[in-house]
């Protein structure tokens, strides 16, 4: 579609041809380029405490990098403070005071106790419609299956989307201990100790538990064929499940963890691990075919000095990689340039699908009158190279160092303000705004008839009413009814 986009007061005012505008209107010439909605990264960890350290990217540096790469909105994960969701939320609000672009929050749940469900309700009332449950990181973030069921049921009642980090936590711990005991202490041990089978098992288990409860499910960072098959099978059966690939899985493969240079190898440590090449091929095919839809980063940045904590023990290497600035460019290079994805499908994978999943659409992820003026200009003719020197992250390494890209974000507009143009980043600390994500996103449509309802007597069976009123119990039931 060939059209002009008129922006006024932070919103898209009109989209069309030959628009009438005042003489003093600023014009950005996008001839030969694509004009798209700004990217939405639904999976980031800024200023995240983990493994005794704090990730090196704060809201200002991370969002600055995002804007330079064409991402205008992200959703960051809030961690509870001593299992208290509300204390965690207050902590993240303070972290976000330096924000320079719009953002939303997910909330993690790492324990089920007497106050968890009421706190979840309070969190939803404060504009968060998604909760993440870790099936890994035993002894730190991991929840049990019973806690997962309680959480799923609470999410269903609240109209909030449950999300899972799907790895078998017990299996991971078993693998880590044995790999290390066998003398494998470097980054390659990370990959060996958390094989695809553990991701596939946990993904299938979470999907089946979600089906039992009757809630939608969002599976974060799908990295393996094993997990992909579980997602595809559930979708084929009509279950509302979203599988989220991360951009690192579209380009990288696990051999880099075997590099003889520790600093180089350690930068690729993330969980689930970067997989062997055949998994990346399958992930790209699934993304091209629509089985996977929302492309994220799991951006959790650590400097080389922080990664060095695990120099002699891979179990101590902080898990996490960069990508918040590179996501759109890597996605374009891996999917659009080789013809696996159209530019329109690229917009969906990088922006619109996330906006729909988390109920931000049509405010975000769309170029239409009334939508937020988060707009990028993407020139498919420009070639450039990714790397530390070309980026704006606080990291001193870059997962994509030296990657050649054809196609570049040349202009980024955030809420109607030009923040990236001609290679110059112009951002204001504190200008970013929290954007609430309302409950009952589209994935909840038609769910009332699915799963087990809260009232056990309403469970559907082919054999008659439940519970069964059996012979010999009738007199007792009649006496109780009379007493009542």
mmCIF file of C-alpha atoms in Angstrom, residues 1 4 50 56-57 66 71 97 145 149 194 202 229 261 318 329 331 333 362 365 389 413 419 480:
data_model
loop_
_atom_site.group_PDB
_atom_site.id
_atom_site.type_symbol
_atom_site.label_atom_id
_atom_site.label_comp_id
_atom_site.label_asym_id
_atom_site.label_seq_id
_atom_site.Cartn_x
_atom_site.Cartn_y
_atom_site.Cartn_z
ATOM 1 C CA UNK A 1 0.000 0.000 0.000
ATOM 2 C CA UNK A 4 1.248 8.987 3.701
ATOM 3 C CA UNK A 50 19.967 -13.041 38.774
ATOM 4 C CA UNK A 56 24.113 -4.463 33.000
ATOM 5 C CA UNK A 57 21.322 -2.982 30.870
ATOM 6 C CA UNK A 66 15.853 -0.582 21.199
ATOM 7 C CA UNK A 71 11.658 -1.216 18.577
ATOM 8 C CA UNK A 97 11.696 5.866 36.045
ATOM 9 C CA UNK A 145 3.242 -28.690 38.971
ATOM 10 C CA UNK A 149 -2.037 -25.557 38.238
ATOM 11 C CA UNK A 194 19.931 -28.961 29.143
ATOM 12 C CA UNK A 202 8.225 -29.388 29.929
ATOM 13 C CA UNK A 229 6.258 -30.232 17.934
ATOM 14 C CA UNK A 261 38.089 -18.322 23.889
ATOM 15 C CA UNK A 318 24.816 -15.612 34.181
ATOM 16 C CA UNK A 329 17.488 -6.447 11.492
ATOM 17 C CA UNK A 331 14.661 -11.113 11.644
ATOM 18 C CA UNK A 333 17.927 -10.808 7.209
ATOM 19 C CA UNK A 362 -4.901 -1.428 17.978
ATOM 20 C CA UNK A 365 1.226 -2.602 16.314
ATOM 21 C CA UNK A 389 30.897 -0.463 17.698
ATOM 22 C CA UNK A 413 9.332 7.806 15.712
ATOM 23 C CA UNK A 419 14.216 9.751 18.172
ATOM 24 C CA UNK A 480 -29.840 -33.095 55.519
#
